[in-house]
C-alpha cells in the first residue's frame, strides 16, 4: 500500500493523481479501474466544462485560449474542494485531457499533492476506441486535436493503456 506522506495540518498529504492525454486513450477507464482497486474517489473533470465550452462543442468550434484558462482556474478550485470534502485523508484520481502544458503546470502550482500522469494508448487501440464511441468526437476530429496536444517531456510519469488492467496497474504501482 501507499507510503504515508505527512503534512502538519492533517497528518497526511493525499496525492491528486491527474490523468491526462488525448481523447480516446482511455483516461476515464484507467481512472475508474484504479479508483475501484484502491477505493479512492474519482473525478472526471470533463463533467464540469463551462457552458461556453459546451456551446463550442455543439457548434463544432474549437476552444479558445480564454475558454481553457477560465476552465482550468475553475478546475483547480473544484479539485481543491474535493480534497477538502474528502477530509484530506485520501488520494483522488482526476481525468481530463489537459492538452496544454501551461494548464498542467498551473494545476501543479495550485493543487497540493498534484501528480500528473500522461495516459497513452497504442494507435490501433486508440483509433478503434474513437470509432466505437456512440457519443463524442469523430476520428477525424480526434486526429485534428492531436496537433493541439502538447506532450510532456521524456521524464513525465506515464501509463500505457493497452486495455489490460493488470498491466496498467503494474505501471501505476511503479509510479507510487
Coordinates of N, CA and C in Angstrom, one line a residue:
X1 N 0.8 -1.2 0.0 CA 0.0 0.0 0.0 C 0.9 1.2 0.0
X2 N 0.2 2.4 0.0 CA 0.9 3.7 -0.2 C 1.7 4.0 1.0
X3 N 2.9 4.6 0.8 CA 3.7 5.1 1.9 C 3.0 6.4 2.3
X4 N 2.8 6.6 3.6 CA 2.1 7.8 4.1 C 3.0 9.0 3.9
X5 N 2.4 10.1 3.5 CA 3.1 11.4 3.4 C 2.4 12.3 4.4
X6 N 3.1 12.9 5.2 CA 2.6 13.7 6.3 C 2.6 15.2 6.0
X7 N 1.6 15.9 6.4 CA 1.5 17.3 6.5 C 1.3 17.8 7.9
X8 N 1.7 19.0 8.2 CA 1.5 19.4 9.6 C 0.0 19.5 9.9
X9 N -0.9 20.0 9.0 CA -2.3 20.2 9.3 C -3.0 18.9 9.5
X10 N -3.0 18.0 8.6 CA -3.9 16.8 8.8 C -3.1 15.5 9.1
X11 N -1.8 15.6 9.1 CA -1.1 14.3 9.3 C -0.9 13.5 8.1
X12 N -1.6 13.8 7.0 CA -1.4 13.1 5.7 C -1.6 14.0 4.6
X13 N -0.7 13.9 3.6 CA -0.8 14.7 2.3 C -1.3 13.8 1.2
X14 N -2.5 13.8 0.8 CA -3.0 13.0 -0.3 C -2.4 13.4 -1.6
X15 N -2.4 12.4 -2.5 CA -2.0 12.7 -3.9 C -3.2 12.9 -4.7
X16 N -3.1 13.9 -5.6 CA -4.1 14.1 -6.6 C -3.5 13.5 -7.9
X17 N -3.9 12.3 -8.3 CA -3.4 11.6 -9.5 C -4.2 12.2 -10.7
X18 N -3.6 13.0 -11.5 CA -4.2 13.7 -12.6 C -3.8 13.0 -13.9
X19 N -4.8 12.3 -14.4 CA -4.6 11.5 -15.7 C -5.0 12.4 -16.8
X20 N -4.1 12.6 -17.8 CA -4.3 13.5 -18.9 C -3.8 12.8 -20.2
X21 N -4.3 13.3 -21.3 CA -3.9 12.7 -22.6 C -5.0 13.0 -23.6
X22 N -4.7 12.4 -24.8 CA -5.6 12.6 -25.9 C -7.0 12.0 -25.7
X23 N -8.0 12.5 -26.3 CA -9.3 11.9 -26.3 C -9.2 10.5 -26.9
X24 N -9.8 9.5 -26.2 CA -9.8 8.1 -26.7 C -8.7 7.2 -26.2
X25 N -7.8 7.8 -25.4 CA -6.7 6.9 -24.9 C -7.2 6.0 -23.7
X26 N -8.3 6.4 -23.1 CA -8.9 5.6 -22.0 C -8.6 6.1 -20.6
X27 N -8.5 7.4 -20.5 CA -8.2 8.1 -19.2 C -9.3 7.7 -18.2
X28 N -10.6 7.8 -18.7 CA -11.7 7.5 -17.8 C -11.7 6.0 -17.3
X29 N -11.4 5.2 -18.3 CA -11.3 3.7 -17.9 C -10.2 3.5 -16.9
X30 N -9.1 4.0 -17.2 CA -8.0 3.9 -16.2 C -8.3 4.4 -14.9
X31 N -8.9 5.6 -14.8 CA -9.3 6.3 -13.6 C -10.3 5.5 -12.8
X32 N -11.3 5.0 -13.5 CA -12.4 4.2 -12.9 C -11.8 2.9 -12.3
X33 N -11.0 2.3 -13.0 CA -10.4 1.0 -12.6 C -9.4 1.2 -11.4
X34 N -8.6 2.2 -11.5 CA -7.7 2.5 -10.4 C -8.4 2.9 -9.1
X35 N -9.4 3.7 -9.3 CA -10.2 4.2 -8.2 C -10.9 3.0 -7.5
X36 N -11.5 2.1 -8.3 CA -12.2 0.9 -7.7 C -11.1 0.0 -7.0
X37 N -10.0 -0.2 -7.6 CA -9.0 -1.0 -7.0 C -8.5 -0.5 -5.6
X38 N -8.2 0.8 -5.6 CA -7.7 1.4 -4.4 C -8.7 2.0 -3.4
X39 N -10.0 2.0 -3.9 CA -11.0 2.6 -3.0 C -10.9 4.1 -2.9
X40 N -10.4 4.8 -4.0 CA -10.3 6.2 -4.0 C -11.4 6.8 -4.8
X41 N -11.7 8.1 -4.5 CA -12.7 8.8 -5.3 C -12.1 9.1 -6.6
X42 N -13.0 9.2 -7.6 CA -12.6 9.5 -9.0 C -13.4 10.7 -9.4
X43 N -12.8 11.6 -10.2 CA -13.5 12.8 -10.7 C -13.1 13.0 -12.1
X44 N -14.2 12.8 -13.0 CA -14.0 13.0 -14.4 C -14.3 14.5 -14.7
X45 N -13.2 15.3 -14.8 CA -13.3 16.7 -14.9 C -14.0 17.3 -16.1
X46 N -14.1 16.5 -17.1 CA -14.9 16.9 -18.3 C -16.4 17.1 -18.0
X47 N -16.8 16.5 -16.9 CA -18.2 16.7 -16.5 C -18.5 18.2 -16.1
X48 N -17.4 18.9 -15.8 CA -17.6 20.3 -15.3 C -17.1 21.3 -16.3
X49 N -17.0 21.0 -17.6 CA -16.6 22.1 -18.5 C -17.6 23.2 -18.5
X50 N -17.2 24.4 -18.9 CA -18.0 25.6 -18.8 C -19.1 25.5 -19.8
X51 N -20.2 26.3 -19.6 CA -21.3 26.4 -20.6 C -20.8 26.9 -21.9
X52 N -19.8 27.8 -21.9 CA -19.2 28.3 -23.1 C -18.5 27.2 -23.9
X53 N -17.9 26.3 -23.2 CA -17.2 25.2 -23.8 C -18.2 24.2 -24.4
X54 N -19.3 24.0 -23.6 CA -20.4 23.1 -24.1 C -20.9 23.6 -25.4
X55 N -21.2 24.9 -25.5 CA -21.7 25.5 -26.7 C -20.8 25.4 -27.8
X56 N -19.5 25.6 -27.6 CA -18.5 25.4 -28.6 C -18.5 24.0 -29.2
X57 N -18.7 23.0 -28.3 CA -18.7 21.6 -28.8 C -20.0 21.4 -29.6
X58 N -21.1 21.9 -29.2 CA -22.3 21.8 -30.0 C -22.2 22.4 -31.4
X59 N -21.4 23.5 -31.5 CA -21.2 24.2 -32.7 C -20.0 23.8 -33.5
X60 N -19.3 22.7 -33.0 CA -18.1 22.2 -33.6 C -17.0 23.3 -33.7
X61 N -16.9 24.2 -32.7 CA -15.9 25.2 -32.7 C -14.8 24.8 -31.7
X62 N -13.6 25.2 -32.0 CA -12.5 24.9 -31.1 C -12.6 25.7 -29.8
X63 N -12.0 25.3 -28.7 CA -12.0 26.1 -27.5 C -10.9 27.1 -27.7
X64 N -11.2 28.3 -27.2 CA -10.2 29.4 -27.3 C -9.3 29.3 -26.1
X65 N -8.1 30.0 -26.2 CA -7.3 30.0 -25.0 C -8.0 30.6 -23.8
X66 N -8.8 31.6 -24.0 CA -9.5 32.2 -22.8 C -10.5 31.2 -22.2
X67 N -11.2 30.4 -23.0 CA -12.1 29.4 -22.5 C -11.3 28.4 -21.7
X68 N -10.2 28.0 -22.2 CA -9.4 27.0 -21.5 C -8.9 27.5 -20.2
X69 N -8.3 28.8 -20.2 CA -7.8 29.4 -19.0 C -8.9 29.5 -17.9
X70 N -10.0 29.9 -18.3 CA -11.2 30.1 -17.3 C -11.5 28.7 -16.8
X71 N -11.6 27.7 -17.6 CA -11.9 26.4 -17.2 C -10.9 25.8 -16.2
X72 N -9.6 26.0 -16.4 CA -8.6 25.4 -15.5 C -8.5 26.2 -14.2
X73 N -8.9 27.5 -14.2 CA -9.0 28.2 -12.9 C -10.1 27.6 -12.1
X74 N -11.2 27.3 -12.8 CA -12.4 26.7 -12.1 C -12.0 25.3 -11.7
X75 N -11.4 24.6 -12.5 CA -11.0 23.2 -12.2 C -10.1 23.1 -11.0
X76 N -9.1 24.0 -10.8 CA -8.3 24.0 -9.7 C -9.1 24.1 -8.4
X77 N -10.1 25.0 -8.4 CA -11.0 25.3 -7.3 C -11.8 24.0 -7.0
X78 N -12.3 23.4 -8.0 CA -13.1 22.2 -7.8 C -12.3 21.0 -7.3
X79 N -11.1 20.9 -7.7 CA -10.3 19.8 -7.2 C -9.9 20.1 -5.7
X80 N -9.5 21.3 -5.4 CA -9.2 21.6 -4.0 C -10.5 21.4 -3.1
X81 N -11.7 21.7 -3.6 CA -12.9 21.4 -2.9 C -13.0 19.9 -2.6
X82 N -12.8 19.1 -3.6 CA -12.9 17.7 -3.5 C -11.9 17.1 -2.5
X83 N -10.7 17.7 -2.5 CA -9.7 17.3 -1.4 C -10.2 17.7 -0.1
X84 N -10.8 18.9 0.1 CA -11.3 19.3 1.3 C -12.5 18.4 1.8
X85 N -13.4 18.1 0.9 CA -14.6 17.3 1.2 C -14.2 15.9 1.6
X86 N -13.1 15.4 1.1 CA -12.6 14.1 1.5 C -11.8 14.2 2.8
X87 N -11.7 15.3 3.4 CA -11.0 15.5 4.7 C -9.5 15.4 4.5
X88 N -9.0 15.5 3.3 CA -7.5 15.5 3.1 C -6.9 14.2 3.6
X89 N -7.7 13.1 3.6 CA -7.1 11.8 4.1 C -7.1 10.7 3.1
X90 N -7.4 11.1 1.8 CA -7.4 10.0 0.8 C -7.0 10.6 -0.6
X91 N -6.2 9.8 -1.3 CA -5.8 10.1 -2.6 C -7.1 10.2 -3.5
X92 N -7.0 11.0 -4.6 CA -8.1 11.1 -5.5 C -7.5 11.0 -6.9
X93 N -8.4 10.5 -7.8 CA -8.0 10.4 -9.2 C -8.8 11.3 -10.1
X94 N -8.2 12.1 -10.9 CA -8.9 13.1 -11.8 C -8.5 12.7 -13.2
X95 N -9.5 12.7 -14.1 CA -9.2 12.5 -15.5 C -9.6 13.7 -16.3
X96 N -8.8 14.2 -17.2 CA -9.1 15.4 -18.0 C -8.0 15.4 -19.1
X97 N -8.3 15.9 -20.3 CA -7.4 15.9 -21.4 C -6.2 16.8 -21.1
X98 N -6.4 18.0 -20.6 CA -5.3 18.9 -20.3 C -4.3 19.0 -21.4
X99 N -4.7 19.4 -22.6 CA -3.8 19.4 -23.8 C -2.7 20.3 -23.7
X100 N -2.7 21.4 -22.9 CA -1.7 22.4 -22.9 C -0.8 22.3 -21.7
X101 N 0.5 22.4 -21.9 CA 1.5 22.3 -20.8 C 1.2 23.3 -19.7
X102 N 0.9 24.6 -20.2 CA 0.7 25.6 -19.2 C -0.5 25.3 -18.3
X103 N -1.5 24.6 -18.7 CA -2.6 24.3 -17.8 C -2.2 23.2 -16.8
X104 N -1.4 22.2 -17.3 CA -0.9 21.2 -16.3 C 0.0 21.9 -15.3
X105 N 0.8 22.8 -15.7 CA 1.7 23.5 -14.8 C 0.9 24.3 -13.8
X106 N -0.1 25.0 -14.3 CA -1.0 25.8 -13.5 C -1.6 24.9 -12.3
X107 N -2.1 23.8 -12.7 CA -2.7 22.9 -11.7 C -1.7 22.4 -10.7
X108 N -0.5 22.1 -11.2 CA 0.6 21.6 -10.3 C 0.9 22.7 -9.3
X109 N 0.9 24.0 -9.7 CA 1.2 25.0 -8.8 C 0.1 25.3 -7.8
X110 N -1.2 25.0 -8.2 CA -2.3 25.4 -7.4 C -2.9 24.3 -6.5
X111 N -2.5 23.1 -6.7 CA -3.1 21.9 -6.0 C -2.1 21.2 -5.2
X112 N -2.2 21.1 -3.9 CA -1.3 20.4 -3.1 C -1.3 18.9 -3.5
X113 N -0.2 18.2 -3.6 CA -0.1 16.8 -3.8 C -0.4 16.4 -5.3
X114 N -0.4 17.4 -6.2 CA -0.7 17.2 -7.6 C 0.4 16.3 -8.2
X115 N -0.1 15.3 -9.0 CA 0.8 14.4 -9.7 C 0.2 14.1 -11.1
X116 N 0.8 14.7 -12.1 CA 0.3 14.5 -13.5 C 0.8 13.2 -14.0
X117 N 0.0 12.4 -14.7 CA 0.3 11.1 -15.3 C -0.3 11.1 -16.7
X118 N 0.6 11.1 -17.7 CA 0.3 11.0 -19.1 C -0.2 9.6 -19.5
X119 N -1.5 9.5 -20.0 CA -2.0 8.3 -20.4 C -2.0 8.2 -21.9
X120 N -1.4 7.2 -22.4 CA -1.3 6.9 -23.9 C -1.9 5.6 -24.2
X121 N -2.1 5.3 -25.5 CA -2.6 4.0 -25.9 C -2.0 3.7 -27.3
X122 N -1.8 2.4 -27.6 CA -1.3 2.1 -28.9 C -2.3 2.7 -30.0
X123 N -1.7 3.2 -31.1 CA -2.5 3.8 -32.1 C -3.7 3.0 -32.6
X124 N -3.5 1.7 -32.8 CA -4.6 0.9 -33.3 C -5.8 0.9 -32.3
X125 N -5.4 0.7 -31.0 CA -6.5 0.7 -30.0 C -7.1 2.0 -29.8
X126 N -6.3 3.1 -29.9 CA -6.9 4.5 -29.8 C -7.9 4.7 -30.9
X127 N -7.5 4.4 -32.2 CA -8.4 4.6 -33.3 C -9.7 3.8 -33.1
X128 N -9.6 2.5 -32.7 CA -10.8 1.7 -32.5 C -11.7 2.3 -31.4
X129 N -11.1 2.8 -30.3 CA -12.0 3.4 -29.3 C -12.7 4.6 -29.8
X130 N -12.1 5.4 -30.6 CA -12.8 6.6 -31.1 C -13.9 6.2 -32.1
X131 N -13.6 5.2 -33.0 CA -14.6 4.7 -33.9 C -15.8 4.1 -33.3
X132 N -15.5 3.4 -32.1 CA -16.6 2.6 -31.4 C -17.5 3.5 -30.6
X133 N -17.1 4.7 -30.3 CA -17.9 5.6 -29.5 C -19.2 5.9 -30.1
X134 N -20.3 5.9 -29.2 CA -21.6 6.2 -29.7 C -21.8 7.8 -29.6
X135 N -21.1 8.4 -28.7 CA -21.2 9.8 -28.5 C -19.7 10.3 -28.3
X136 N -19.5 11.5 -28.9 CA -18.2 12.1 -28.7 C -17.6 12.5 -30.1
X137 N -16.3 12.7 -30.1 CA -15.7 13.2 -31.3 C -15.5 12.1 -32.3
X138 N -15.4 12.6 -33.5 CA -15.1 11.6 -34.6 C -13.6 11.4 -34.7
X139 N -13.2 10.4 -35.5 CA -11.8 10.1 -35.6 C -11.1 11.2 -36.3
X140 N -11.7 11.8 -37.3 CA -11.1 13.0 -38.0 C -10.9 14.1 -37.0
X141 N -11.9 14.4 -36.1 CA -11.7 15.4 -35.1 C -10.6 15.1 -34.1
X142 N -10.6 13.8 -33.7 CA -9.6 13.4 -32.8 C -8.2 13.5 -33.3
X143 N -8.1 13.2 -34.6 CA -6.7 13.3 -35.3 C -6.4 14.8 -35.4
X144 N -7.3 15.7 -35.6 CA -7.0 17.1 -35.7 C -6.6 17.6 -34.3
X145 N -7.2 17.1 -33.3 CA -6.8 17.5 -31.9 C -5.4 17.1 -31.5
X146 N -4.9 16.0 -32.1 CA -3.6 15.6 -31.8 C -2.6 16.7 -32.0
X147 N -2.8 17.5 -33.0 CA -1.9 18.6 -33.3 C -2.0 19.7 -32.2
X148 N -3.1 19.7 -31.5 CA -3.3 20.7 -30.4 C -2.6 20.3 -29.1
X149 N -2.4 18.9 -29.0 CA -1.9 18.4 -27.7 C -0.4 18.7 -27.6
X150 N 0.0 19.2 -26.4 CA 1.4 19.4 -26.1 C 1.9 18.3 -25.2
X151 N 2.7 17.3 -25.8 CA 3.1 16.2 -24.9 C 4.2 16.7 -23.9
X152 N 4.2 16.0 -22.8 CA 5.2 16.4 -21.8 C 6.6 15.9 -22.2
X153 N 7.6 16.3 -21.5 CA 9.0 15.9 -21.8 C 9.2 14.4 -21.4
X154 N 10.3 13.9 -21.8 CA 10.6 12.5 -21.6 C 10.6 12.0 -20.2
X155 N 10.7 12.9 -19.2 CA 10.8 12.5 -17.8 C 9.4 12.4 -17.1
X156 N 8.3 12.6 -17.9 CA 7.0 12.7 -17.3 C 6.5 11.3 -16.9
X157 N 5.7 11.2 -15.8 CA 5.1 10.0 -15.4 C 4.1 9.6 -16.5
X158 N 4.1 8.3 -16.8 CA 3.3 7.8 -18.0 C 2.7 6.4 -17.8
X159 N 1.5 6.2 -18.3 CA 0.9 4.9 -18.3 C 0.5 4.6 -19.8
X160 N 0.7 3.4 -20.2 CA 0.3 3.0 -21.5 C -1.0 2.1 -21.3
X161 N -2.1 2.6 -21.8 CA -3.4 1.8 -21.6 C -3.6 0.9 -22.8
X162 N -3.2 -0.3 -22.6 CA -3.4 -1.4 -23.6 C -4.6 -2.2 -23.4
X163 N -5.5 -1.7 -22.5 CA -6.8 -2.4 -22.2 C -6.6 -3.6 -21.3
X164 N -5.4 -3.8 -20.7 CA -5.1 -4.9 -19.8 C -4.9 -4.2 -18.4
X165 N -5.9 -4.3 -17.6 CA -5.8 -3.6 -16.3 C -4.6 -4.1 -15.5
X166 N -4.3 -5.4 -15.5 CA -3.2 -5.8 -14.7 C -1.9 -5.1 -15.2
X167 N -1.7 -4.9 -16.5 CA -0.6 -4.2 -17.0 C -0.6 -2.7 -16.6
X168 N -1.8 -2.1 -16.7 CA -1.9 -0.7 -16.2 C -1.6 -0.6 -14.7
X169 N -2.1 -1.5 -13.9 CA -1.9 -1.4 -12.5 C -0.4 -1.6 -12.2
X170 N 0.2 -2.5 -12.9 CA 1.7 -2.7 -12.6 C 2.5 -1.4 -12.9
X171 N 2.1 -0.8 -14.0 CA 2.8 0.5 -14.3 C 2.5 1.6 -13.3
X172 N 1.3 1.6 -12.8 CA 0.9 2.6 -11.8 C 1.6 2.3 -10.5
X173 N 1.7 1.1 -10.1 CA 2.4 0.7 -8.9 C 3.8 1.2 -8.9
X174 N 4.5 1.2 -10.0 CA 5.8 1.7 -10.1 C 5.9 3.2 -9.9
X175 N 4.8 4.0 -10.2 CA 4.8 5.4 -10.0 C 4.6 5.8 -8.6
X176 N 4.0 4.9 -7.8 CA 3.7 5.2 -6.4 C 4.9 5.0 -5.6

